[in-house]
């Protein structure tokens, strides 16, 4: 009776099995995975509401003027909103909470229609905007955060062509950056990109910065009733 011999596996066979098992695990891991934002934990997440209101028989957008005693961006124009807290159920809940705190509303008075596109700033800030409707006659601005509110009719906004100015942005490494580890060292050709800044001028108010970019996105989406891609 012959003896059954068990042949030992060579290094190549072991490698093939290990590679096959690794590929199967990677395939399972990525099957059905939803795309996220890389290094999202490094960004400060803020949620804002672009609030629609009925005023003087017209539909318009409400803006806030930040209180002048605030340390950050005093007197600038913005939408209600702020940082997403751990206790918020999600970004939409954060936008509603901040809107209520800043405009003296109850949560049941804020009707959220849906999300706008996420705006990732050049600095570690991620803005998650929503569109909704609030009752203008119930708004009572919180003086600790809001100096005043004003409304611009949508009929006016749709006709406005914002001013655009491009701001060049370039990386400037610190002196202790390991230049010796990259091709070209200190002469490395860092990429420069252009950040568009839009300005909407209405009476004595100037809407610019991230607020203007969110506003422009909303106007482009709703001007013709379709999700048209902004031009320029």
mmCIF file of C-alpha atoms in Angstrom:
data_model
loop_
_atom_site.group_PDB
_atom_site.id
_atom_site.type_symbol
_atom_site.label_atom_id
_atom_site.label_comp_id
_atom_site.label_asym_id
_atom_site.label_seq_id
_atom_site.Cartn_x
_atom_site.Cartn_y
_atom_site.Cartn_z
ATOM 1 C CA UNK A 1 0.000 0.000 0.000
ATOM 2 C CA UNK A 2 1.459 3.288 -1.073
ATOM 3 C CA UNK A 3 2.095 6.065 1.394
ATOM 4 C CA UNK A 4 0.194 9.380 1.007
ATOM 5 C CA UNK A 5 2.689 12.122 0.905
ATOM 6 C CA UNK A 6 1.831 15.686 1.912
ATOM 7 C CA UNK A 7 3.822 18.045 -0.175
ATOM 8 C CA UNK A 8 4.943 21.216 1.543
ATOM 9 C CA UNK A 9 3.913 24.569 0.093
ATOM 10 C CA UNK A 10 6.583 26.655 -1.489
ATOM 11 C CA UNK A 11 7.018 30.385 -0.839
ATOM 12 C CA UNK A 12 5.243 31.246 -4.108
ATOM 13 C CA UNK A 13 2.117 29.251 -3.209
ATOM 14 C CA UNK A 14 1.956 30.792 0.256
ATOM 15 C CA UNK A 15 2.265 34.219 -1.314
ATOM 16 C CA UNK A 16 -0.525 33.452 -3.786
ATOM 17 C CA UNK A 17 -2.883 32.316 -1.036
ATOM 18 C CA UNK A 18 -2.086 35.347 1.073
ATOM 19 C CA UNK A 19 -2.639 37.643 -1.900
ATOM 20 C CA UNK A 20 -5.931 35.960 -2.763
ATOM 21 C CA UNK A 21 -7.225 36.204 0.780
ATOM 22 C CA UNK A 22 -6.187 39.842 1.014
ATOM 23 C CA UNK A 23 -7.934 40.687 -2.261
ATOM 24 C CA UNK A 24 -11.132 38.972 -1.083
ATOM 25 C CA UNK A 25 -11.068 40.962 2.153
ATOM 26 C CA UNK A 26 -10.486 44.232 0.291
ATOM 27 C CA UNK A 27 -13.316 43.434 -2.126
ATOM 28 C CA UNK A 28 -15.734 42.739 0.747
ATOM 29 C CA UNK A 29 -14.649 45.904 2.504
ATOM 30 C CA UNK A 30 -15.374 48.127 -0.518
ATOM 31 C CA UNK A 31 -18.546 46.388 -1.681
ATOM 32 C CA UNK A 32 -21.381 48.853 -1.060
ATOM 33 C CA UNK A 33 -19.140 51.371 0.707
ATOM 34 C CA UNK A 34 -20.435 54.949 0.605
ATOM 35 C CA UNK A 35 -18.060 57.721 -0.384
ATOM 36 C CA UNK A 36 -17.061 60.107 2.399
ATOM 37 C CA UNK A 37 -14.822 63.162 2.591
ATOM 38 C CA UNK A 38 -11.177 62.312 3.178
ATOM 39 C CA UNK A 39 -9.817 63.579 6.521
ATOM 40 C CA UNK A 40 -13.268 64.901 7.422
ATOM 41 C CA UNK A 41 -12.312 64.837 11.107
ATOM 42 C CA UNK A 42 -9.800 67.627 10.443
ATOM 43 C CA UNK A 43 -12.540 70.035 9.382
ATOM 44 C CA UNK A 44 -14.814 72.155 11.526
ATOM 45 C CA UNK A 45 -18.333 71.265 10.385
ATOM 46 C CA UNK A 46 -20.861 74.080 10.347
ATOM 47 C CA UNK A 47 -24.476 73.870 9.214
ATOM 48 C CA UNK A 48 -26.410 76.864 7.895
ATOM 49 C CA UNK A 49 -29.913 77.557 6.662
ATOM 50 C CA UNK A 50 -30.706 79.701 3.652
ATOM 51 C CA UNK A 51 -34.053 80.982 4.963
ATOM 52 C CA UNK A 52 -36.844 81.895 2.580
ATOM 53 C CA UNK A 53 -39.467 84.309 3.907
ATOM 54 C CA UNK A 54 -42.592 86.033 2.658
ATOM 55 C CA UNK A 55 -42.302 89.799 3.038
ATOM 56 C CA UNK A 56 -44.443 92.532 1.486
ATOM 57 C CA UNK A 57 -46.192 89.974 -0.658
ATOM 58 C CA UNK A 58 -42.939 88.644 -2.140
ATOM 59 C CA UNK A 59 -40.725 85.658 -1.530
ATOM 60 C CA UNK A 60 -37.229 86.643 -0.461
ATOM 61 C CA UNK A 61 -34.065 85.485 1.269
ATOM 62 C CA UNK A 62 -33.370 86.581 4.840
ATOM 63 C CA UNK A 63 -29.840 87.573 5.810
ATOM 64 C CA UNK A 64 -28.291 88.345 9.173
ATOM 65 C CA UNK A 65 -25.812 91.059 10.061
ATOM 66 C CA UNK A 66 -23.540 89.641 12.740
ATOM 67 C CA UNK A 67 -23.421 91.511 16.047
ATOM 68 C CA UNK A 68 -20.658 94.136 16.099
ATOM 69 C CA UNK A 69 -19.240 92.994 19.443
ATOM 70 C CA UNK A 70 -18.435 89.476 18.220
ATOM 71 C CA UNK A 71 -14.755 88.526 17.958
ATOM 72 C CA UNK A 72 -15.158 86.686 14.648
ATOM 73 C CA UNK A 73 -16.409 88.561 11.591
ATOM 74 C CA UNK A 74 -18.307 91.313 13.429
ATOM 75 C CA UNK A 75 -20.789 93.191 11.279
ATOM 76 C CA UNK A 76 -20.517 90.766 8.355
ATOM 77 C CA UNK A 77 -23.519 89.351 6.524
ATOM 78 C CA UNK A 78 -24.340 85.667 6.853
ATOM 79 C CA UNK A 79 -27.027 83.015 7.016
ATOM 80 C CA UNK A 80 -28.150 81.624 10.384
ATOM 81 C CA UNK A 81 -26.059 78.637 11.413
ATOM 82 C CA UNK A 82 -23.039 77.447 13.316
ATOM 83 C CA UNK A 83 -20.926 74.522 14.388
ATOM 84 C CA UNK A 84 -22.424 71.030 14.465
ATOM 85 C CA UNK A 85 -22.465 69.854 18.089
ATOM 86 C CA UNK A 86 -22.166 66.302 19.394
ATOM 87 C CA UNK A 87 -25.750 66.499 20.676
ATOM 88 C CA UNK A 88 -27.163 67.350 17.248
ATOM 89 C CA UNK A 89 -28.855 64.403 15.545
ATOM 90 C CA UNK A 90 -27.356 65.475 12.215
ATOM 91 C CA UNK A 91 -26.340 68.547 10.229
ATOM 92 C CA UNK A 92 -29.940 69.490 9.486
ATOM 93 C CA UNK A 93 -30.771 69.446 13.195
ATOM 94 C CA UNK A 94 -27.786 71.712 13.828
ATOM 95 C CA UNK A 95 -28.950 74.199 11.183
ATOM 96 C CA UNK A 96 -32.438 74.278 12.706
ATOM 97 C CA UNK A 97 -31.102 74.665 16.248
ATOM 98 C CA UNK A 98 -28.809 77.538 15.297
ATOM 99 C CA UNK A 99 -31.568 79.252 13.334
ATOM 100 C CA UNK A 100 -33.890 79.073 16.318
ATOM 101 C CA UNK A 101 -31.221 80.396 18.690
ATOM 102 C CA UNK A 102 -30.298 83.310 16.459
ATOM 103 C CA UNK A 103 -33.764 84.310 15.248
ATOM 104 C CA UNK A 104 -35.931 83.507 18.280
ATOM 105 C CA UNK A 105 -37.941 80.777 16.587
ATOM 106 C CA UNK A 106 -39.280 77.395 17.622
ATOM 107 C CA UNK A 107 -38.080 74.324 15.778
ATOM 108 C CA UNK A 108 -41.604 73.639 14.491
ATOM 109 C CA UNK A 109 -41.536 77.041 12.795
ATOM 110 C CA UNK A 110 -38.581 76.057 10.602
ATOM 111 C CA UNK A 111 -39.502 74.019 7.535
ATOM 112 C CA UNK A 112 -36.424 72.526 5.870
ATOM 113 C CA UNK A 113 -36.856 71.791 2.171
ATOM 114 C CA UNK A 114 -33.577 70.000 1.576
ATOM 115 C CA UNK A 115 -29.801 70.280 1.274
ATOM 116 C CA UNK A 116 -27.584 72.400 -0.926
ATOM 117 C CA UNK A 117 -24.133 71.160 -1.910
ATOM 118 C CA UNK A 118 -21.460 70.935 0.777
ATOM 119 C CA UNK A 119 -18.938 73.774 0.636
ATOM 120 C CA UNK A 120 -15.388 72.836 1.619
ATOM 121 C CA UNK A 121 -13.310 75.936 2.328
ATOM 122 C CA UNK A 122 -9.616 76.401 1.653
ATOM 123 C CA UNK A 123 -9.128 76.454 5.419
ATOM 124 C CA UNK A 124 -10.333 73.620 7.707
ATOM 125 C CA UNK A 125 -13.999 74.560 7.470
ATOM 126 C CA UNK A 126 -16.846 72.567 5.951
ATOM 127 C CA UNK A 127 -20.201 74.253 5.430
ATOM 128 C CA UNK A 128 -23.302 72.049 5.125
ATOM 129 C CA UNK A 129 -26.124 74.313 3.871
ATOM 130 C CA UNK A 130 -29.865 73.723 3.728
ATOM 131 C CA UNK A 131 -32.810 75.572 2.224
ATOM 132 C CA UNK A 132 -35.974 76.178 4.180
ATOM 133 C CA UNK A 133 -38.765 78.569 5.032
ATOM 134 C CA UNK A 134 -39.385 80.518 8.217
ATOM 135 C CA UNK A 135 -42.178 82.920 9.282
ATOM 136 C CA UNK A 136 -40.784 86.424 8.901
ATOM 137 C CA UNK A 137 -43.276 87.994 11.315
ATOM 138 C CA UNK A 138 -42.096 85.623 14.086
ATOM 139 C CA UNK A 139 -38.397 86.500 13.757
ATOM 140 C CA UNK A 140 -36.896 88.120 16.868
ATOM 141 C CA UNK A 141 -33.117 88.475 16.379
ATOM 142 C CA UNK A 142 -30.943 87.491 19.333
ATOM 143 C CA UNK A 143 -28.897 90.662 20.041
ATOM 144 C CA UNK A 144 -25.990 88.634 21.442
ATOM 145 C CA UNK A 145 -25.406 87.222 17.959
ATOM 146 C CA UNK A 146 -27.373 89.280 15.455
ATOM 147 C CA UNK A 147 -27.294 93.050 14.959
ATOM 148 C CA UNK A 148 -30.129 93.078 12.415
ATOM 149 C CA UNK A 149 -31.805 91.101 9.655
ATOM 150 C CA UNK A 150 -32.857 92.167 6.183
ATOM 151 C CA UNK A 151 -34.613 90.571 3.243
ATOM 152 C CA UNK A 152 -33.734 90.681 -0.443
ATOM 153 C CA UNK A 153 -36.586 89.683 -2.787
ATOM 154 C CA UNK A 154 -35.866 86.692 -4.986
ATOM 155 C CA UNK A 155 -37.057 88.701 -7.976
ATOM 156 C CA UNK A 156 -34.182 91.116 -7.317
ATOM 157 C CA UNK A 157 -31.591 88.416 -6.623
ATOM 158 C CA UNK A 158 -32.390 86.582 -9.851
ATOM 159 C CA UNK A 159 -31.635 89.748 -11.811
ATOM 160 C CA UNK A 160 -28.374 90.527 -10.039
ATOM 161 C CA UNK A 161 -25.023 89.741 -11.612
ATOM 162 C CA UNK A 162 -22.482 89.434 -8.801
ATOM 163 C CA UNK A 163 -19.059 90.998 -9.059
ATOM 164 C CA UNK A 164 -16.329 88.381 -9.239
ATOM 165 C CA UNK A 165 -12.729 88.757 -8.147
ATOM 166 C CA UNK A 166 -10.230 85.891 -8.163
ATOM 167 C CA UNK A 167 -7.907 85.410 -5.208
ATOM 168 C CA UNK A 168 -4.718 83.383 -5.864
ATOM 169 C CA UNK A 169 -3.984 80.832 -3.138
ATOM 170 C CA UNK A 170 -0.526 79.271 -2.781
ATOM 171 C CA UNK A 171 1.034 76.938 -0.229
ATOM 172 C CA UNK A 172 3.763 78.503 1.905
ATOM 173 C CA UNK A 173 5.627 75.796 3.864
ATOM 174 C CA UNK A 174 7.187 76.610 7.219
ATOM 175 C CA UNK A 175 10.967 76.886 7.561
ATOM 176 C CA UNK A 176 11.202 73.462 9.240
ATOM 177 C CA UNK A 177 9.448 71.740 6.302
ATOM 178 C CA UNK A 178 11.549 68.742 5.090
ATOM 179 C CA UNK A 179 12.399 70.191 1.677
ATOM 180 C CA UNK A 180 15.149 67.585 1.269
ATOM 181 C CA UNK A 181 12.493 64.868 0.977
ATOM 182 C CA UNK A 182 10.734 66.295 -2.107
ATOM 183 C CA UNK A 183 11.919 66.749 -5.707
ATOM 184 C CA UNK A 184 13.424 70.180 -6.253
ATOM 185 C CA UNK A 185 13.746 70.936 -2.554
ATOM 186 C CA UNK A 186 13.084 74.599 -1.840
ATOM 187 C CA UNK A 187 12.564 75.172 -5.570
ATOM 188 C CA UNK A 188 9.600 72.804 -5.719
ATOM 189 C CA UNK A 189 6.818 74.228 -7.896
ATOM 190 C CA UNK A 190 3.864 74.387 -5.524
ATOM 191 C CA UNK A 191 0.474 74.473 -7.193
ATOM 192 C CA UNK A 192 -1.412 77.741 -7.125
ATOM 193 C CA UNK A 193 -5.175 77.794 -7.471
ATOM 194 C CA UNK A 194 -7.691 80.591 -7.764
ATOM 195 C CA UNK A 195 -10.461 81.115 -5.242
ATOM 196 C CA UNK A 196 -13.421 83.023 -6.719
ATOM 197 C CA UNK A 197 -14.936 85.702 -4.494
ATOM 198 C CA UNK A 198 -18.427 86.947 -5.365
ATOM 199 C CA UNK A 199 -20.028 90.199 -4.243
ATOM 200 C CA UNK A 200 -23.771 90.919 -4.243
ATOM 201 C CA UNK A 201 -24.467 94.598 -3.536
ATOM 202 C CA UNK A 202 -27.967 95.442 -2.354
ATOM 203 C CA UNK A 203 -28.696 98.966 -1.154
ATOM 204 C CA UNK A 204 -26.048 99.576 1.542
ATOM 205 C CA UNK A 205 -25.367 95.869 2.121
ATOM 206 C CA UNK A 206 -22.560 93.775 0.616
ATOM 207 C CA UNK A 207 -22.988 89.996 0.590
ATOM 208 C CA UNK A 208 -19.704 88.237 -0.044
ATOM 209 C CA UNK A 209 -17.481 85.330 1.030
ATOM 210 C CA UNK A 210 -18.941 81.907 1.763
ATOM 211 C CA UNK A 211 -22.427 83.398 2.112
ATOM 212 C CA UNK A 212 -22.248 84.736 -1.446
ATOM 213 C CA UNK A 213 -21.025 81.397 -2.770
ATOM 214 C CA UNK A 214 -23.917 79.546 -1.115
ATOM 215 C CA UNK A 215 -26.388 82.177 -2.335
ATOM 216 C CA UNK A 216 -25.065 81.941 -5.895
ATOM 217 C CA UNK A 217 -25.356 78.145 -5.802
ATOM 218 C CA UNK A 218 -28.983 78.393 -4.648
ATOM 219 C CA UNK A 219 -29.874 80.977 -7.298
ATOM 220 C CA UNK A 220 -28.319 78.897 -10.078
ATOM 221 C CA UNK A 221 -30.229 75.814 -8.928
ATOM 222 C CA UNK A 222 -33.603 77.543 -8.687
ATOM 223 C CA UNK A 223 -33.478 80.203 -11.407
ATOM 224 C CA UNK A 224 -34.783 77.833 -14.086
ATOM 225 C CA UNK A 225 -36.148 75.168 -11.805
ATOM 226 C CA UNK A 226 -33.319 72.746 -12.542
ATOM 227 C CA UNK A 227 -29.966 71.814 -11.044
ATOM 228 C CA UNK A 228 -28.007 73.809 -13.599
ATOM 229 C CA UNK A 229 -24.259 74.026 -13.263
ATOM 230 C CA UNK A 230 -23.093 77.541 -12.290
ATOM 231 C CA UNK A 231 -21.221 79.351 -15.031
ATOM 232 C CA UNK A 232 -17.874 81.026 -14.435
#
